[in-house]
Coordinates of C-alpha atoms and ligand atoms in Angstrom, one line a residue:
M1 CA 4.9 -67.2 -32.6
K2 CA 8.4 -65.8 -32.7
Y3 CA 9.6 -62.4 -31.8
E4 CA 10.0 -60.0 -34.7
L5 CA 10.6 -56.3 -34.4
K6 CA 8.0 -54.7 -36.6
N7 CA 5.7 -51.7 -36.9
G8 CA 2.3 -52.8 -35.7
W9 CA 0.5 -51.3 -38.7
S10 CA 2.3 -53.8 -40.9
T11 CA 0.4 -56.6 -39.2
D12 CA -3.2 -57.5 -39.4
I13 CA -4.1 -55.6 -36.2
D14 CA -7.7 -54.5 -36.0
K15 CA -7.6 -50.7 -36.5
D16 CA -11.2 -50.3 -35.2
L17 CA -10.4 -52.0 -31.9
V18 CA -7.3 -49.9 -31.5
F19 CA -9.1 -46.6 -32.2
K20 CA -12.1 -47.6 -30.1
F21 CA -9.9 -48.3 -27.0
S22 CA -8.2 -45.0 -27.4
E23 CA -11.6 -43.1 -27.1
G24 CA -12.0 -44.4 -23.6
Y25 CA -8.4 -43.5 -22.8
K26 CA -8.8 -39.9 -24.1
D27 CA -11.9 -39.5 -21.9
F28 CA -10.0 -40.8 -18.9
L29 CA -7.1 -38.3 -19.6
T30 CA -9.5 -35.4 -19.9
K31 CA -11.3 -36.3 -16.6
C32 CA -8.2 -37.3 -14.6
K33 CA -5.5 -34.7 -14.5
T34 CA -4.5 -35.3 -10.9
E35 CA -3.9 -38.5 -8.8
R36 CA -7.1 -37.7 -6.7
E37 CA -9.2 -37.5 -9.9
S38 CA -7.7 -40.7 -11.2
V39 CA -8.5 -42.5 -8.0
Q40 CA -12.1 -41.2 -8.1
E41 CA -12.5 -42.4 -11.7
A42 CA -10.9 -45.8 -11.0
I43 CA -13.4 -46.4 -8.1
R44 CA -16.3 -45.4 -10.4
F45 CA -15.2 -47.9 -13.1
A46 CA -14.5 -50.6 -10.5
E47 CA -17.9 -50.3 -8.8
D48 CA -19.6 -50.4 -12.3
C49 CA -17.7 -53.7 -12.8
G50 CA -18.7 -55.3 -9.5
F51 CA -15.7 -54.4 -7.4
K52 CA -16.3 -53.7 -3.8
P53 CA -14.3 -52.1 -1.0
L54 CA -12.0 -54.7 0.7
D55 CA -13.4 -53.5 4.1
S56 CA -16.9 -54.6 3.1
F57 CA -15.8 -58.3 2.8
E58 CA -15.9 -60.5 5.9
T59 CA -14.2 -63.3 4.0
L60 CA -12.7 -63.6 0.5
K61 CA -13.1 -66.4 -2.0
E62 CA -12.1 -67.2 -5.6
G63 CA -13.6 -64.6 -8.1
D64 CA -14.2 -61.9 -5.5
K65 CA -13.3 -58.4 -6.8
I66 CA -12.0 -55.9 -4.3
Y67 CA -10.5 -52.4 -4.2
A68 CA -8.7 -50.5 -1.4
V69 CA -8.1 -46.7 -1.4
N70 CA -5.1 -45.2 0.2
K71 CA -5.8 -41.7 1.5
L72 CA -7.6 -40.7 -1.7
R73 CA -4.4 -40.6 -3.7
S74 CA -3.6 -44.2 -4.6
V75 CA -5.7 -47.4 -5.0
I76 CA -5.2 -51.1 -5.3
L77 CA -7.7 -53.4 -7.1
A78 CA -7.6 -57.2 -7.0
V79 CA -9.4 -60.2 -8.5
I80 CA -9.0 -63.2 -6.2
G81 CA -7.7 -66.2 -8.1
S82 CA -8.3 -69.9 -7.8
E83 CA -4.9 -70.6 -6.3
D84 CA -3.8 -69.6 -2.8
I85 CA -2.5 -66.0 -2.4
T86 CA 0.6 -67.5 -0.9
S87 CA 1.4 -69.2 -4.2
G88 CA 2.1 -65.6 -5.5
V89 CA 0.1 -62.8 -7.2
N90 CA 0.4 -61.1 -10.5
I91 CA 0.9 -57.4 -10.1
V92 CA 0.7 -54.6 -12.6
G93 CA 1.8 -51.3 -11.0
A94 CA 1.5 -47.9 -12.6
H95 CA 1.5 -44.3 -11.3
I96 CA -1.2 -41.7 -11.5
D97 CA 0.7 -38.6 -10.5
A98 CA 2.3 -36.5 -13.2
P99 CA 4.7 -33.5 -13.4
R100 CA 2.9 -30.2 -12.7
L101 CA 3.1 -27.0 -10.7
D102 CA 1.8 -27.1 -7.1
L103 CA 0.6 -23.9 -5.4
K104 CA 2.9 -22.8 -2.5
P105 CA 1.3 -22.8 0.9
N106 CA 1.1 -18.9 0.8
P107 CA 0.4 -18.6 -2.9
L108 CA -1.6 -15.3 -3.4
Y109 CA 0.1 -12.0 -3.9
E110 CA -0.2 -8.8 -5.9
D111 CA 2.5 -7.1 -8.0
G112 CA 2.2 -4.4 -10.7
E113 CA -1.5 -4.2 -10.0
M114 CA -2.0 -7.8 -11.0
A115 CA -2.7 -10.8 -8.8
Y116 CA -0.7 -14.1 -9.0
F117 CA -0.3 -17.5 -7.4
K118 CA 3.2 -18.6 -6.5
T119 CA 4.0 -22.2 -7.4
H120 CA 6.6 -24.9 -6.7
Y121 CA 7.0 -27.4 -9.5
Y122 CA 6.4 -31.1 -8.9
G123 CA 8.5 -33.7 -10.8
G124 CA 11.0 -33.2 -13.6
I125 CA 9.9 -30.4 -15.9
K126 CA 11.5 -28.1 -18.5
K127 CA 10.3 -24.9 -16.8
Y128 CA 10.2 -22.8 -20.0
Q129 CA 7.6 -25.2 -21.5
W130 CA 5.1 -24.0 -18.9
G131 CA 5.1 -20.3 -20.0
T132 CA 2.4 -18.9 -22.3
I133 CA 0.1 -21.9 -22.4
P134 CA -3.4 -22.1 -21.0
L135 CA -3.4 -23.6 -17.5
A136 CA -6.1 -25.0 -15.2
L137 CA -6.4 -25.2 -11.5
H138 CA -7.3 -28.6 -9.9
G139 CA -7.4 -29.8 -6.3
V140 CA -8.9 -29.7 -2.9
V141 CA -9.1 -27.1 -0.1
I142 CA -9.9 -28.2 3.4
K143 CA -11.7 -25.3 5.1
K144 CA -11.4 -24.3 8.8
D145 CA -14.5 -26.3 9.6
G146 CA -13.1 -29.4 7.9
E147 CA -15.3 -29.2 4.8
A148 CA -13.5 -30.3 1.6
V149 CA -14.0 -28.1 -1.4
N150 CA -13.1 -29.6 -4.7
V151 CA -11.7 -27.1 -7.2
R152 CA -11.5 -27.7 -11.0
I153 CA -11.3 -24.5 -13.1
G154 CA -10.1 -24.1 -16.6
D155 CA -10.9 -27.2 -18.6
E156 CA -14.3 -26.4 -20.0
N157 CA -14.6 -24.1 -23.0
D158 CA -16.5 -21.3 -21.2
D159 CA -14.3 -21.6 -18.1
V160 CA -11.6 -19.0 -17.4
T161 CA -8.0 -20.0 -17.8
F162 CA -4.7 -19.0 -16.2
V163 CA -1.2 -18.4 -17.6
I164 CA 2.4 -17.8 -16.8
T165 CA 3.6 -14.9 -18.9
D166 CA 7.0 -14.6 -20.7
L167 CA 9.1 -11.8 -22.1
L168 CA 8.5 -10.5 -25.6
P169 CA 11.3 -11.4 -28.1
H170 CA 11.9 -7.7 -28.7
L171 CA 13.1 -7.3 -25.1
A172 CA 14.6 -10.7 -24.5
Q173 CA 18.2 -10.2 -25.6
E174 CA 19.6 -10.9 -22.2
Q175 CA 17.0 -13.6 -21.4
M176 CA 17.9 -15.5 -24.7
K177 CA 21.5 -15.7 -23.6
K178 CA 20.5 -17.8 -20.6
T179 CA 20.5 -21.6 -20.5
P180 CA 17.1 -23.2 -21.0
Y181 CA 17.3 -24.2 -17.3
T182 CA 17.1 -20.5 -16.3
V183 CA 15.2 -18.9 -19.1
I184 CA 12.2 -19.1 -16.9
E185 CA 13.3 -19.6 -13.3
G186 CA 11.4 -21.5 -10.6
E187 CA 10.4 -18.3 -8.8
Q188 CA 9.1 -16.9 -12.2
L189 CA 6.5 -19.7 -12.5
N190 CA 3.9 -17.3 -11.1
L191 CA 0.4 -17.7 -12.4
L192 CA -1.6 -14.7 -13.6
I193 CA -5.0 -14.8 -11.9
G194 CA -6.6 -11.3 -12.0
S195 CA -6.2 -7.5 -12.6
I196 CA -9.3 -5.6 -11.4
P197 CA -8.8 -3.9 -8.0
M198 CA -11.5 -3.9 -5.4
K199 CA -13.1 -0.4 -5.1
D200 CA -11.9 1.7 -2.2
E201 CA -9.2 -0.8 -1.3
E202 CA -6.0 1.2 -0.8
K203 CA -3.5 -1.6 -0.8
D204 CA -3.4 -4.8 -2.9
G205 CA -6.9 -4.2 -4.2
V206 CA -6.5 -6.8 -7.0
K207 CA -5.6 -9.5 -4.5
A208 CA -8.5 -8.4 -2.3
N209 CA -10.9 -8.7 -5.3
V210 CA -9.6 -12.2 -6.1
L211 CA -10.1 -13.3 -2.5
A212 CA -13.6 -11.9 -2.6
L213 CA -14.4 -13.9 -5.7
L214 CA -12.9 -17.1 -4.3
N215 CA -15.0 -16.5 -1.1
E216 CA -18.1 -16.0 -3.2
K217 CA -17.7 -19.0 -5.4
Y218 CA -16.0 -21.5 -3.0
G219 CA -16.5 -20.0 0.5
I220 CA -12.7 -20.1 1.1
C221 CA -10.5 -17.4 2.8
E222 CA -6.8 -16.8 2.4
E223 CA -5.9 -18.9 5.4
D224 CA -7.6 -21.9 3.8
F225 CA -4.7 -22.1 1.2
L226 CA -2.6 -23.5 4.1
S227 CA -4.7 -26.7 4.1
A228 CA -5.0 -27.3 0.4
E229 CA -3.6 -29.3 -2.4
L230 CA -3.9 -27.1 -5.5
Q231 CA -2.2 -28.1 -8.7
I232 CA -1.7 -26.2 -11.9
V233 CA -2.1 -28.5 -14.9
P234 CA -2.4 -27.8 -18.7
A235 CA -5.9 -26.7 -19.7
A236 CA -5.7 -28.4 -23.1
N237 CA -7.6 -31.7 -23.3
A238 CA -6.5 -34.9 -25.0
K239 CA -6.7 -34.7 -28.9
D240 CA -5.9 -36.9 -31.8
V241 CA -2.6 -36.0 -33.5
G242 CA -1.9 -36.4 -37.2
F243 CA -4.0 -36.5 -40.4
D244 CA -4.3 -40.3 -39.8
R245 CA -5.4 -39.8 -36.1
S246 CA -2.8 -42.5 -35.1
L247 CA -1.4 -40.5 -32.2
I248 CA -2.9 -39.0 -29.0
G249 CA -1.5 -35.7 -27.6
S250 CA -2.3 -34.9 -24.0
Y251 CA -1.0 -33.8 -20.6
G252 CA -0.2 -36.7 -18.3
H253 CA 0.4 -39.7 -20.5
D254 CA 3.2 -40.5 -18.1
D255 CA 1.9 -42.6 -16.5
R256 CA -1.9 -42.7 -17.1
V257 CA -1.1 -44.3 -20.5
C258 CA -0.1 -47.4 -18.4
A259 CA -2.5 -46.8 -15.5
Y260 CA -5.6 -46.8 -17.8
P261 CA -4.7 -50.0 -19.7
S262 CA -3.8 -51.8 -16.4
L263 CA -7.1 -50.7 -14.9
M264 CA -9.1 -51.9 -18.0
A265 CA -7.1 -55.2 -17.9
I266 CA -8.1 -56.0 -14.3
L267 CA -11.7 -54.8 -14.8
T268 CA -12.0 -57.3 -17.7
T269 CA -10.5 -60.2 -15.7
E270 CA -13.2 -62.5 -14.6
A271 CA -11.5 -65.7 -13.4
C272 CA -7.8 -66.2 -13.0
D273 CA -5.5 -68.8 -11.4
K274 CA -3.2 -66.4 -9.6
T275 CA -4.8 -63.4 -7.8
A276 CA -4.6 -60.4 -10.1
V277 CA -3.5 -57.1 -8.5
C278 CA -3.5 -53.6 -10.0
I279 CA -1.7 -50.8 -8.2
L280 CA -2.2 -47.2 -9.1
T281 CA 0.3 -45.3 -7.0
D282 CA 1.2 -41.7 -6.3
K283 CA 4.4 -39.7 -5.9
E284 CA 6.4 -41.7 -8.5
E285 CA 7.6 -38.4 -10.0
V286 CA 9.2 -37.3 -6.8
G287 CA 10.8 -40.6 -5.8
S288 CA 7.8 -42.7 -4.7
M289 CA 8.1 -41.3 -1.1
G290 CA 5.5 -40.9 1.5
N291 CA 2.5 -42.9 2.6
T292 CA 0.9 -42.9 -0.8
G293 CA 4.0 -43.7 -2.8
A294 CA 5.3 -47.1 -3.9
K295 CA 7.8 -47.2 -1.0
S296 CA 4.9 -47.1 1.5
D297 CA 3.6 -50.3 3.2
F298 CA 0.2 -50.0 1.7
M299 CA 0.5 -53.0 -0.7
K300 CA 1.7 -55.1 2.2
L301 CA -1.3 -54.1 4.3
V302 CA -3.7 -55.0 1.5
L303 CA -2.0 -58.3 0.9
L304 CA -2.1 -59.1 4.7
E305 CA -5.8 -58.2 4.8
M306 CA -6.4 -60.5 1.8
L307 CA -4.5 -63.3 3.4
D308 CA -6.5 -62.9 6.5
K309 CA -9.9 -62.7 4.9
K310 CA -9.1 -65.6 2.6
G311 CA -8.2 -67.7 5.7
E312 CA -4.6 -68.3 4.7
G313 CA -3.2 -66.6 7.8
A314 CA -2.0 -63.0 7.9
T315 CA 1.5 -63.8 9.2
E316 CA 4.7 -62.1 8.2
L317 CA 6.0 -65.5 6.9
N318 CA 2.9 -65.8 4.6
L319 CA 3.3 -62.2 3.4
L320 CA 7.0 -62.7 2.6
R321 CA 6.2 -66.0 0.9
T322 CA 3.5 -64.3 -1.2
L323 CA 5.8 -61.5 -2.3
D324 CA 8.7 -63.9 -3.0
K325 CA 6.5 -66.0 -5.4
S326 CA 4.8 -62.9 -7.1
F327 CA 5.4 -61.3 -10.4
C328 CA 5.2 -57.6 -11.3
L329 CA 5.0 -55.7 -14.5
S330 CA 6.2 -52.2 -13.4
A331 CA 4.1 -50.4 -16.0
D332 CA 5.7 -47.0 -16.8
V333 CA 6.4 -45.1 -20.0
N334 CA 9.6 -45.2 -22.0
A335 CA 11.2 -42.6 -24.2
A336 CA 10.2 -43.2 -27.8
F337 CA 12.9 -42.6 -30.4
D338 CA 12.5 -39.1 -31.8
P339 CA 14.0 -38.5 -35.2
N340 CA 13.9 -34.8 -34.6
F341 CA 16.4 -35.3 -31.6
P342 CA 18.3 -38.5 -32.4
A343 CA 21.5 -37.7 -30.5
P344 CA 20.7 -39.1 -27.0
Y345 CA 19.1 -42.3 -28.3
E346 CA 20.8 -45.6 -29.2
K347 CA 18.8 -46.8 -32.1
R348 CA 19.2 -50.6 -31.6
N349 CA 17.9 -50.3 -28.0
S350 CA 15.3 -47.6 -28.1
A351 CA 11.5 -47.7 -27.7
R352 CA 9.7 -46.9 -30.9
I353 CA 6.3 -45.5 -31.7
N354 CA 3.8 -48.1 -33.2
Y355 CA 6.1 -51.0 -32.2
G356 CA 3.9 -52.1 -29.3
I357 CA 4.8 -52.3 -25.6
A358 CA 8.4 -51.6 -24.7
I359 CA 10.1 -53.9 -22.1
S360 CA 13.1 -52.5 -20.1
K361 CA 15.3 -55.1 -18.4
Y362 CA 16.7 -52.3 -16.3
T363 CA 16.5 -48.5 -15.9
G364 CA 18.8 -46.3 -13.9
A365 CA 21.7 -44.0 -14.8
R366 CA 25.5 -44.0 -14.6
G367 CA 26.1 -47.7 -14.9
K368 CA 22.5 -48.9 -14.1
S369 CA 22.7 -47.2 -10.7
G370 CA 19.4 -47.2 -8.8
S371 CA 18.0 -49.9 -11.1
S372 CA 16.2 -53.2 -10.5
D373 CA 17.8 -55.4 -13.2
A374 CA 15.3 -58.1 -14.2
S375 CA 16.7 -61.6 -14.4
A376 CA 17.3 -63.5 -17.6
E377 CA 14.8 -66.1 -16.3
L378 CA 12.1 -63.4 -15.9
M379 CA 12.8 -61.9 -19.3
S380 CA 12.4 -65.4 -20.8
K381 CA 9.0 -65.8 -19.0
V382 CA 7.7 -62.5 -20.2
R383 CA 9.0 -63.0 -23.7
T384 CA 7.3 -66.4 -24.0
L385 CA 4.1 -65.1 -22.6
F386 CA 3.9 -62.2 -25.1
N387 CA 5.1 -64.2 -28.1
N388 CA 2.5 -67.0 -27.4
N389 CA -0.3 -64.4 -27.1
D390 CA 0.3 -62.2 -30.1
I391 CA 1.5 -59.2 -28.1
L392 CA 3.6 -56.8 -30.1
W393 CA 6.6 -55.9 -28.0
H394 CA 10.2 -54.7 -28.2
V395 CA 13.0 -54.1 -25.8
A396 CA 14.2 -50.6 -24.9
E397 CA 16.7 -48.7 -22.8
L398 CA 16.1 -45.1 -21.9
G399 CA 18.6 -43.4 -24.2
K400 CA 22.3 -43.9 -24.7
V401 CA 24.6 -45.0 -21.9
D402 CA 25.5 -41.9 -19.8
A403 CA 23.0 -39.7 -21.8
G404 CA 20.9 -39.4 -18.7
G405 CA 18.5 -41.9 -17.2
G406 CA 15.4 -42.4 -15.1
G407 CA 13.7 -44.6 -12.6
T408 CA 10.3 -46.2 -12.0
I409 CA 8.6 -48.0 -9.1
A410 CA 10.2 -51.3 -10.2
Q411 CA 13.1 -51.2 -7.7
Y412 CA 10.7 -50.7 -4.7
V413 CA 8.5 -53.6 -5.7
A414 CA 11.6 -55.8 -6.4
N415 CA 13.0 -54.9 -3.0
L416 CA 10.1 -56.8 -1.5
G417 CA 11.2 -60.0 -3.3
V418 CA 8.8 -59.7 -6.2
E419 CA 10.1 -60.7 -9.7
T420 CA 9.8 -57.4 -11.4
V421 CA 10.3 -56.0 -14.9
D422 CA 9.6 -52.6 -16.4
C423 CA 7.4 -52.4 -19.4
G424 CA 5.2 -49.6 -20.9
V425 CA 4.1 -47.3 -23.7
P426 CA 6.7 -45.3 -25.7
V427 CA 6.2 -41.5 -25.3
L428 CA 7.4 -38.5 -27.4
S429 CA 8.0 -35.2 -25.5
M430 CA 7.8 -37.0 -22.1
H431 CA 7.1 -34.7 -19.1
A432 CA 6.1 -31.9 -21.5
P433 CA 2.7 -30.2 -21.0
F434 CA 1.5 -32.0 -24.2
E435 CA 3.0 -35.5 -24.6
V436 CA 2.4 -37.8 -27.5
V437 CA 1.7 -41.6 -27.7
A438 CA 0.5 -44.0 -30.4
K439 CA -2.9 -45.5 -30.1
L440 CA -1.6 -48.9 -31.2
D441 CA 0.9 -49.0 -28.3
V442 CA -1.8 -48.0 -25.8
Y443 CA -4.1 -50.8 -27.0
M444 CA -1.1 -53.3 -27.0
A445 CA -0.4 -52.3 -23.3
Y446 CA -3.9 -53.3 -22.4
K447 CA -3.6 -56.6 -24.2
A448 CA -0.3 -57.3 -22.6
F449 CA -1.6 -56.6 -19.1
H450 CA -4.7 -58.6 -19.7
V451 CA -2.7 -61.6 -20.9
F452 CA -0.4 -61.3 -17.9
Y453 CA -3.4 -61.5 -15.5
N454 CA -5.2 -64.2 -17.3
E455 CA -2.5 -66.5 -18.8
V456 CA 0.2 -66.7 -16.1
Ligands
MN24 MN1 6.5 -42.5 -15.2
MN25 MN1 7.8 -39.5 -15.3

C-alpha cells in the first residue's frame, strides 16, 4: 500500500469499530482527570488483562506481562518478547498529566463574605478560558496521621461544583482593553467555594464554615492542605460533538488521547518478538521534570530490573545496548488545522482532523530548538510499517515556522540513545478546558501503536 493523504471517511474504514473504541475512551476520560486517577485505571485494566507487578516476578520469560508504578503518578507496562531485551525494545510513551489549576499550599481564605481557594496554574493555559465554567476538585490529602484521603467532588450530576467568577460586560470597559494574557490574571484564578458564615463566628465565618464542612466530610483540618495535591479540573465530562457524533469534546485529550490507545495496544499484545513497553508519564506539561517525569531514571530502573530477572545481566553496558537498539513512538497530540484560525498554520504541513495519526519528524521552536529530529532512516521505517498495515497517517509540524512551537517527551527518550519519533492524534483547541478530537484518529492511533508492538 502506498501513502496517500486522504480523509479517513473516504476509505472503507469500519465506522462501528471506530465508534465502539471511542466509547471506551470517553469512559476513561471521565474517570481519569488527573495523573493519579489515570495510573489507578491503567492498573485496573492491566490486572484484568493478566499483567502483574514487576516486583512479584522472581524471573521473567517470553510472554510475561508486567507493570511497575512510579510513586502513584506514572506507570510502565511491558510484554516480554521472544527476543532478548538487549536486542532492543519497542516503546510507546505518552503523558497522563494535563493543564489545570493546582491549589496553593495555603489555599483557603475569605473575602467579601465569600470563601475561596487560591490556585497556581499548571502547564500552558489561556487563563481567561477558566472563568465562568463549572469546575471540579480532584486529588489527595495526606492527614497528620499519614492517612490518605482521596477527594473527587464536582463530576456527578448531584455533586456541587465550583467556579471562577468574571466581571459583567456592563462594568468591563477597562478589563476589555487588557490583553487576553491579563484579562483574568494568575492571582484572580480564585475558586468560589462558599458563602454561608458560621453562626457566632466574628471573623471569617464563611471560611470557618467551609472548614467545618470539610472536617465533617473528609476529617481534614486547615493544616492538612500543606500536605495535599488538589487539582481544579473542568467538571464537564466527555461528550460526542457534532450531529454526526464524529468528534469527542473533553478536558484532557492532551495527552490521554495517546495514553489510552497506547494502553489498549499493549493490553491486546499477546506475543511479540521485541519486548513491548508502554510508558504513561507525568509532568510533561511542565517540562518532564522531577522523579515522575520522563527525565527521571524510572524507565532505566525498570529496564535494569527486567534485564536482571530475565537473566540477561543488569549491567550498565547491557542497559545502554538495550536503549541504543530500541525504538520509541513518542505519542503526543498535535495541533489540528483550524479553519476558524488559519493564520498560524502552514497548510501543507499541518495535522488534520480525520486524516489519521500525525507524525512529526521534529518539534521545537525558533529553528527546531529543543527538538529531537528523527532521522530519515527512522521515518522510512515508520512509513513502511504504517503503509504495509493500512494505518492512515500524515506528517505534521506544529504551525508555521516561528509562529510558536512546543515540545514532547521525545527529546528525553532520544537522549538515551533510543530511535524516537513523535506521532499522535490531532487536537482542536489544545490545552483548553474542552478540547476536540476525531474518533477516527483516536482509533487509528490504537491501530498504529498495536502494529508497532506486534509487527516490528
Ligand atoms: Mn502533550
Ligand atoms: Mn500539552
